[in-house]
Coordinates of C-alpha atoms in Angstrom, one line a residue:
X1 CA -31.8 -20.7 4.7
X2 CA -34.5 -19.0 2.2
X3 CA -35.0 -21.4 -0.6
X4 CA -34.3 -18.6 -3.0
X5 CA -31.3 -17.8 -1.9
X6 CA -29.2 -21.4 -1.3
X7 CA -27.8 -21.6 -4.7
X8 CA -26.4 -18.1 -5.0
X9 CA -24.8 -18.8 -0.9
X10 CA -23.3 -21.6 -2.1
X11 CA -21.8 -19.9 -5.5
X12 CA -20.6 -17.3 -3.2
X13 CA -19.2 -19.7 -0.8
X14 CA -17.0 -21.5 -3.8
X15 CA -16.1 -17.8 -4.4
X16 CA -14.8 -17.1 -1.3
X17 CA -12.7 -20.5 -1.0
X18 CA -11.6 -20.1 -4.6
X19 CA -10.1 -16.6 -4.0
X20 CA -8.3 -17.3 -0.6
X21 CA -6.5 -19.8 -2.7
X22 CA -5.4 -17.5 -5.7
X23 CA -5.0 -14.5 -4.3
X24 CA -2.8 -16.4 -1.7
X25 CA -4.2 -14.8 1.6
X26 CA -2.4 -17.3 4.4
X27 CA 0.6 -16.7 2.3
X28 CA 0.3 -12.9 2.6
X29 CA -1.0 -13.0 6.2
X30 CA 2.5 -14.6 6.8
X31 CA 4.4 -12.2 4.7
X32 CA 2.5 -9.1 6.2
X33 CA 3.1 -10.1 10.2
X34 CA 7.1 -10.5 9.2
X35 CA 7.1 -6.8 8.0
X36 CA 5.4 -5.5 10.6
X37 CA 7.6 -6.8 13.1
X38 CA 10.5 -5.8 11.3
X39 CA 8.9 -2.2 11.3
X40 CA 8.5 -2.0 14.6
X41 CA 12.5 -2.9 15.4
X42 CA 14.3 -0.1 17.1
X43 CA 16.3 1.6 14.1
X44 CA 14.1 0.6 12.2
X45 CA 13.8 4.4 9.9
X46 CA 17.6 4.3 10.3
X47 CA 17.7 3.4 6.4
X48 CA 14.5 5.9 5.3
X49 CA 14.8 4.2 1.9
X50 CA 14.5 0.9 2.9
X51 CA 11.5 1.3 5.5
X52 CA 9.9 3.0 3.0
X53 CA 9.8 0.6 0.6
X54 CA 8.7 -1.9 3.5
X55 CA 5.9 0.3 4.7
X56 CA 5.0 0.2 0.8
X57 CA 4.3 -3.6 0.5
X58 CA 3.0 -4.1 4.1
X59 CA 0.7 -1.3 3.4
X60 CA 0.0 -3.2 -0.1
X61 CA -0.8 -6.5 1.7
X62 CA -3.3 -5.3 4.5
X63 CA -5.2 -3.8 1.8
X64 CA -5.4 -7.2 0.3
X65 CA -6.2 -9.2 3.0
X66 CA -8.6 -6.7 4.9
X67 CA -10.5 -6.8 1.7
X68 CA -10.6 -10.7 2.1
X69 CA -11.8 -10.4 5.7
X70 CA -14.1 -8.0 4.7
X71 CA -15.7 -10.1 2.6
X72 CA -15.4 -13.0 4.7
X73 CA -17.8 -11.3 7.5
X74 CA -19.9 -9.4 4.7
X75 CA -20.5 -14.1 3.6
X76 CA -21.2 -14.4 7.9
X77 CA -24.0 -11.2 7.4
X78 CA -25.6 -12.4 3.8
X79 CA -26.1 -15.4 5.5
X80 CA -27.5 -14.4 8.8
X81 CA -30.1 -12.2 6.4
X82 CA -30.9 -15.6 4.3
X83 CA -31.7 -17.3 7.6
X84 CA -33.8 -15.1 9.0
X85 CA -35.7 -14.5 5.2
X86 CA -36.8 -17.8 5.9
X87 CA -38.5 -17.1 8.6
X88 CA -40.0 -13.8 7.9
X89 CA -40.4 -12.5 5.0
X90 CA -39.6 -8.9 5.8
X91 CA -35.9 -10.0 5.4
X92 CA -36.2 -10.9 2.1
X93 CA -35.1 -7.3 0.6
X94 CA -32.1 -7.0 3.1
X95 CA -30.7 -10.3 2.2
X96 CA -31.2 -9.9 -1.5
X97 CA -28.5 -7.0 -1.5
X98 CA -26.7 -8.4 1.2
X99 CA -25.3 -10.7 -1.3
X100 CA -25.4 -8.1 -4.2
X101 CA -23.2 -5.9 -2.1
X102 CA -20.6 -9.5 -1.6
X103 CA -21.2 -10.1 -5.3
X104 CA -19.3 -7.1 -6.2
X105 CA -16.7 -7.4 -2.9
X106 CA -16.1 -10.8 -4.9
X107 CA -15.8 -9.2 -8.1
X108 CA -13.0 -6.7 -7.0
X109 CA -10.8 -9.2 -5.3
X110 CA -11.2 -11.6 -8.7
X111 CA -9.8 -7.9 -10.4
X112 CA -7.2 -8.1 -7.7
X113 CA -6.3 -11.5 -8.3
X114 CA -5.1 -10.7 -12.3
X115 CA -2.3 -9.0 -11.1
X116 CA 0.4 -10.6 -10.3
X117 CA 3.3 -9.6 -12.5
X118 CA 6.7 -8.6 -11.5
X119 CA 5.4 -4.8 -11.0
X120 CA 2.1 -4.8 -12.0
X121 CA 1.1 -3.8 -7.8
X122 CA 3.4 -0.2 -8.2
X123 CA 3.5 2.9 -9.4
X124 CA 4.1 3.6 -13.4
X125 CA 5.0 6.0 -16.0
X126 CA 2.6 7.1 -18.3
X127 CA 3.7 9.0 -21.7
X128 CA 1.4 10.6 -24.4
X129 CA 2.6 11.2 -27.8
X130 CA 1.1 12.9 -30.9
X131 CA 0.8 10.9 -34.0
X132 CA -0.7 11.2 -37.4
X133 CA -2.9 14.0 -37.9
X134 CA -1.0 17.5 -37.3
X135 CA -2.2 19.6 -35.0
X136 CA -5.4 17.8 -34.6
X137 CA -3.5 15.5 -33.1
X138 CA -1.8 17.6 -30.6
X139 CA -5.3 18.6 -29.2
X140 CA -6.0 14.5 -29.2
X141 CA -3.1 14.0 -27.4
X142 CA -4.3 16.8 -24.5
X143 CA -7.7 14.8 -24.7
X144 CA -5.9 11.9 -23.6
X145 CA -4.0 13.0 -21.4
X146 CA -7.1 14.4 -19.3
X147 CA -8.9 11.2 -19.9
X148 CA -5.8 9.3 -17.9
X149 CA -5.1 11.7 -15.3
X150 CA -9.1 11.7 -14.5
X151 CA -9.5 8.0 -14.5
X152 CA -6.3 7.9 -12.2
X153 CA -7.7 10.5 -9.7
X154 CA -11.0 8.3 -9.9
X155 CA -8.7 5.7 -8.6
X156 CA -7.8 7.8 -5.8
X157 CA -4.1 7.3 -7.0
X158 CA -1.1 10.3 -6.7
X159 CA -0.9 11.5 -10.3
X160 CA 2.8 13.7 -10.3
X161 CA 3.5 15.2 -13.7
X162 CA 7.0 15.2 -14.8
X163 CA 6.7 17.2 -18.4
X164 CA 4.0 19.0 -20.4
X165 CA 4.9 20.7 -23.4
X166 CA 2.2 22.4 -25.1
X167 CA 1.6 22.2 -29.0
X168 CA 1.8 25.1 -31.4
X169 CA -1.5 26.8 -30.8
X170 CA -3.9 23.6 -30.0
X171 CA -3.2 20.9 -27.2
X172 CA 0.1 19.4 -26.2
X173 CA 3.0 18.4 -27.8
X174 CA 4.0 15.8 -25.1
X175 CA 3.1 14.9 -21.4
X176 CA 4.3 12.3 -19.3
X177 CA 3.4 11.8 -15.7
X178 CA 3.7 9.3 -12.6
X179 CA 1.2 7.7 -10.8
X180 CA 1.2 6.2 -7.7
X181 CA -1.4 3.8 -6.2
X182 CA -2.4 0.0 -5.7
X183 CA -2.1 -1.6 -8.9
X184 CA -1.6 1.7 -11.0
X185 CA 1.2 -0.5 -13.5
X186 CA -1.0 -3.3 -13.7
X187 CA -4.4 -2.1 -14.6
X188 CA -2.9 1.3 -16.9
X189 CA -1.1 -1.5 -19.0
X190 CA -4.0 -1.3 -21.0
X191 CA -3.7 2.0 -22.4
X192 CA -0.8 1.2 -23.4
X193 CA -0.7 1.5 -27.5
X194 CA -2.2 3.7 -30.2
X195 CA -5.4 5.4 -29.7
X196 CA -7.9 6.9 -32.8
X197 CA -10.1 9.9 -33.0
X198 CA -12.3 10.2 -35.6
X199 CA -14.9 13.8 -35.5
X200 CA -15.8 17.0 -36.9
X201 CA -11.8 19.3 -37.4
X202 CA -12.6 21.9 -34.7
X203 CA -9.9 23.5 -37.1
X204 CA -10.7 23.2 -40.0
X205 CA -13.1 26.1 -41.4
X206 CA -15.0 23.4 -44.1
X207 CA -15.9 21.3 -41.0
X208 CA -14.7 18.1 -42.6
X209 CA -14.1 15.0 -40.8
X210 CA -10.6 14.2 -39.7
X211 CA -9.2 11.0 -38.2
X212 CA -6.2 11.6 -35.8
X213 CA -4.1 9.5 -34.0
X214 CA -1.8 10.1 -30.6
X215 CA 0.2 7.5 -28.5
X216 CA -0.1 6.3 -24.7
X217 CA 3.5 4.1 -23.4
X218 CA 3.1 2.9 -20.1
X219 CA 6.0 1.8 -18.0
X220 CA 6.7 0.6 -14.6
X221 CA 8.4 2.7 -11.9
X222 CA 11.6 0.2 -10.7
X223 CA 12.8 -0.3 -7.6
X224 CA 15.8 1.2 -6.5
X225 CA 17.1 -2.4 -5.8
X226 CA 16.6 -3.6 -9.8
X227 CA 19.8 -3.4 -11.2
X228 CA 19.6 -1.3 -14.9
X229 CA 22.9 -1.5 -17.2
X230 CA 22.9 2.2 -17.8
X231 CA 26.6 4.0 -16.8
X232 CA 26.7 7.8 -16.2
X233 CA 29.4 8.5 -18.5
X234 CA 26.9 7.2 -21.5
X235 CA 23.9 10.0 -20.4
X236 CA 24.3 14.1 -21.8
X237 CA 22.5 16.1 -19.6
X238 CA 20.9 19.3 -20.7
X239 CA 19.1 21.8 -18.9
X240 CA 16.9 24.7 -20.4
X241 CA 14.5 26.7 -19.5
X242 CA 10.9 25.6 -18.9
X243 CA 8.4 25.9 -22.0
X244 CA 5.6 25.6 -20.1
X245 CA 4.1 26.0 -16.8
X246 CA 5.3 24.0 -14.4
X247 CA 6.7 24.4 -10.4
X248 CA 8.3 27.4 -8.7
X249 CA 10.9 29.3 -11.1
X250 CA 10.8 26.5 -13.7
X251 CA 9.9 29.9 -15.9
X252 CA 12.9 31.7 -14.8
X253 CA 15.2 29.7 -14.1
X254 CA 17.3 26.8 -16.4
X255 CA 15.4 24.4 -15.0
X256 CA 14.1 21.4 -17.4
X257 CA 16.2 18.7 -17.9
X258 CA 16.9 16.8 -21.0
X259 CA 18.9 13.2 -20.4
X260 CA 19.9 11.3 -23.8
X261 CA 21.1 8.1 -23.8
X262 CA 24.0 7.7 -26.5
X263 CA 24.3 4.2 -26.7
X264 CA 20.2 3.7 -27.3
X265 CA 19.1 7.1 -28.8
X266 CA 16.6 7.3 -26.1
X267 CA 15.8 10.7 -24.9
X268 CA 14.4 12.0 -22.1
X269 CA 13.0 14.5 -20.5
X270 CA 11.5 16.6 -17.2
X271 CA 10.7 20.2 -16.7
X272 CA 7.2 20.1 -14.2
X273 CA 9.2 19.8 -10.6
X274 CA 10.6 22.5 -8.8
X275 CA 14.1 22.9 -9.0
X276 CA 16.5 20.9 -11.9
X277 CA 17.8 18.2 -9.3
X278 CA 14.4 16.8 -9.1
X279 CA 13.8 17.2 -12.7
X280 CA 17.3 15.4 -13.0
X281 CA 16.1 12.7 -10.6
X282 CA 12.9 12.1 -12.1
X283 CA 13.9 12.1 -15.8
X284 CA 16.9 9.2 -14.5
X285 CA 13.8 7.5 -13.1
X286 CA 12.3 7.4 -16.5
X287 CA 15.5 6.4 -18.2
X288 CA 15.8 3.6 -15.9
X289 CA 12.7 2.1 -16.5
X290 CA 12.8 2.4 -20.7
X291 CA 16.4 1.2 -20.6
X292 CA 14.8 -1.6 -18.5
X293 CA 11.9 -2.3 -21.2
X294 CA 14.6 -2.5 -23.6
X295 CA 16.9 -5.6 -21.9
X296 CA 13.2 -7.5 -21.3
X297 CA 12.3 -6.7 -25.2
X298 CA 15.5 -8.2 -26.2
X299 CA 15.3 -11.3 -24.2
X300 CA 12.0 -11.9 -25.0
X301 CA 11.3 -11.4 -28.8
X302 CA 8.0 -12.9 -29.3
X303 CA 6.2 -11.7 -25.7
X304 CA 6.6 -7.9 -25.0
X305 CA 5.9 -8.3 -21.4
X306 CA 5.6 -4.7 -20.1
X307 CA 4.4 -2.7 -23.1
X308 CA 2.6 -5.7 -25.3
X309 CA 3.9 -5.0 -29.4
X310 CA 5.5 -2.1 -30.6
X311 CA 2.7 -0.4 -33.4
X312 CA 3.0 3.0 -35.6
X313 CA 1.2 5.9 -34.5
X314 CA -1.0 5.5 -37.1
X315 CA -3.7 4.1 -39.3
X316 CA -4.3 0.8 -39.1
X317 CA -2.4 -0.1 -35.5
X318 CA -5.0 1.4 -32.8
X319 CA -5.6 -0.4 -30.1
X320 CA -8.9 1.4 -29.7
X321 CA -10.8 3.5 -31.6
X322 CA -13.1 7.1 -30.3
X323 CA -15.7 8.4 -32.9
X324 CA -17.3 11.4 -32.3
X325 CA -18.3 11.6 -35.8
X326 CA -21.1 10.2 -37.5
X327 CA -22.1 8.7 -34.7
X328 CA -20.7 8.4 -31.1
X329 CA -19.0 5.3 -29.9
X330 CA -15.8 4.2 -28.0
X331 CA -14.6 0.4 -28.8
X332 CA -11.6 -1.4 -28.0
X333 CA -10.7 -3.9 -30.8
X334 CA -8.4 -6.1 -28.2
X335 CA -11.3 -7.0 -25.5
X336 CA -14.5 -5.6 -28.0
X337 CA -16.0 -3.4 -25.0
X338 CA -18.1 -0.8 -26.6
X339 CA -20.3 2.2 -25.5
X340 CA -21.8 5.0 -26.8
X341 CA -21.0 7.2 -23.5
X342 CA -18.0 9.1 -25.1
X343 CA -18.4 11.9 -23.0
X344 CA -17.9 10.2 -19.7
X345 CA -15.2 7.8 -20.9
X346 CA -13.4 11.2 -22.1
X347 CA -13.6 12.1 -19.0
X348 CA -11.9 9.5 -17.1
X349 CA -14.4 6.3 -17.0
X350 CA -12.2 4.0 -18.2
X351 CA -12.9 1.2 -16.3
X352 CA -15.3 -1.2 -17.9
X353 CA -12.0 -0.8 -20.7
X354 CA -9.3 -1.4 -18.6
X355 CA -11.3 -4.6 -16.6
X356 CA -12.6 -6.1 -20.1
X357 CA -8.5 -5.8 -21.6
X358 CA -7.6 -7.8 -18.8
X359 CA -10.0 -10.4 -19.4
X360 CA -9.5 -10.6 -22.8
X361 CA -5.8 -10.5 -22.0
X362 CA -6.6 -13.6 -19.4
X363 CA -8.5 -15.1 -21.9
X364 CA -5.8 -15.5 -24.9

């Protein structure tokens, strides 16, 4: 083996132990040859709701451990390269990013390896709420939501919106959306909060600096299986017609839905599918997992484990702050991650933010 390279094999090496052990691969292995025999039983699609949700964590598993084995044989390669560096020196530049390209194989199964939450591997709910700041901070609130639906399709996850209402004359008044992918709960948990804006009113004809504020809740998406205390009899169920634009006839036909929950206040609502039995389905979907949120917030007080602490949508409770105006910077005040690359983190490159929260997060 080339001198130069021993030390940063044998890092690698301790690397590749250390993450067989805590991201549990013979564990999965296991786990992922029981499901796929079950799959392939005769009957087997016989309950579509059930093999679906199989397929879902086998699927969830392989991609796991194929990364692992990828890395494994990408270790065999680096160090076939270091050997023969040693020998010729011609070698030298294909084994020096031979083990650049496993650093950062390593890197995303340590990202893998943070969660491990009761949901944090599924699908979530992502809402975006106005706050302080009027109008301004309906147009914020659009901003945001392109920013999230971006870094999702980034992700190469299923983004599905359920509602968009648009503002009086500038952004949105309200959007919330699914998204499905590997991980999608886990990692958009740290949007989750109050975000600022401070630049130049596009509004306001003196051109005067305005600081707005708008609102990102991020819930997961429950099994069918998780059992939510939420009767029928204690839902009304609306249904309007469509304020915006949305699926086939949502414009002509009463097709929105609006569920409230009497007991809890909480309302909800979905407009953006096709007909109002899937806007009925997917607005239930949301009230199940809020109502959900609500149980876990009472039982535990001092750790909000899905949503992290309630905060006004306002001054003085952002989780991260957007400056436009005097000078251009994005900063996250949880994990400190700054950068002066506003444009591209408006338009969806989030992830240097969304890795350093959950380090920081690790970290406390």
């Amino acid at each position: 083996m080339a001198a130069v390279f021993e030390k940063e094999l044998s890092d690698i090496r301790t690397r590749l132990e250390g993450a067989r052990a805590f991201l549990h691969i013979d564990e999965k292995q296991e786990m992922l040859a029981e499901l796929e025999q079950l799959s392939a039983q005769p009957g087997f699609w016989d309950d579509v709701q059930q093999a679906q949700e199989v397929s879902r964590k086998a699927s969830g598993l392989r991609s796991v451990v194929e990364e692992y084995l990828q890395a494994q044989e990408a270790y065999a390669d680096a160090l076939t390269a270091a050997e023969l560096a040693a020998e010729d020196e011609d070698f030298l530049s294909e084994a020096s990013e031979a083990i650049k390209s496993l650093d950062g194989a390593l890197d995303a199964l340590e990202v893998e390896s943070w969660f491990s939450g009761e949901y944090d591997s599924g699908d979530a709910i992502v809402t975006v709420n106005p706050g302080q700041g009027g109008l301004e901070a309906q147009d914020w609130t659009e901003m945001l939501f392109k920013m999230l639906t971006r870094y999702c399709d980034s992700k190469g996850w299923k983004v599905k919106v359920l509602d968009l209402v648009p503002g009086e004359g500038i952004g949105i008044d309200r959007a919330a959306f699914q998204v499905e992918g590997r991980n999608a709960y886990g990692m958009l948990r740290s949007e989750n909060g109050v975000h600022r804006l401070v630049r130049i009113s596009p509004t306001d004809a003196k051109h005067r600096r305005q600081t707005t504020f708008a609102s990102v809740e991020v819930l997961p998406v429950l099994p069918e299986d998780v059992e939510v205390n939420l009767d029928p009899n204690d839902v009304r169920v609306d249904v309007y017609r469509s304020s915006g634009p949305g699926g086939q006839c949502v414009n002509t036909t009463d097709s929105a839905v609006r569920l409230t929950h009497i007991p809890t206040g909480i309302v909800v609502t979905c407009q953006n599918e096709k007909s109002q039995i899937q806007n009925r389905e997917s607005a239930f979907r949301v009230l199940r997992s809020r109502l959900y949120e609500l149980e876990r917030q009472k039982r535990e007080a001092q750790v909000d484990a899905l949503r992290g602490d309630r905060m006004d949508n306002g001054f003085g409770s952002q989780i991260r702050s957007y400056v436009l105006y005097p000078y251009q910077m994005v900063k996250d005040l949880r994990s400190g991650v700054e950068t002066g690359n506003v444009d591209g983190v408006l338009d969806g490159d989030l992830e240097a933010f969304v890795v350093g929260y959950h380090r920081w997060r690790l970290s406390q």
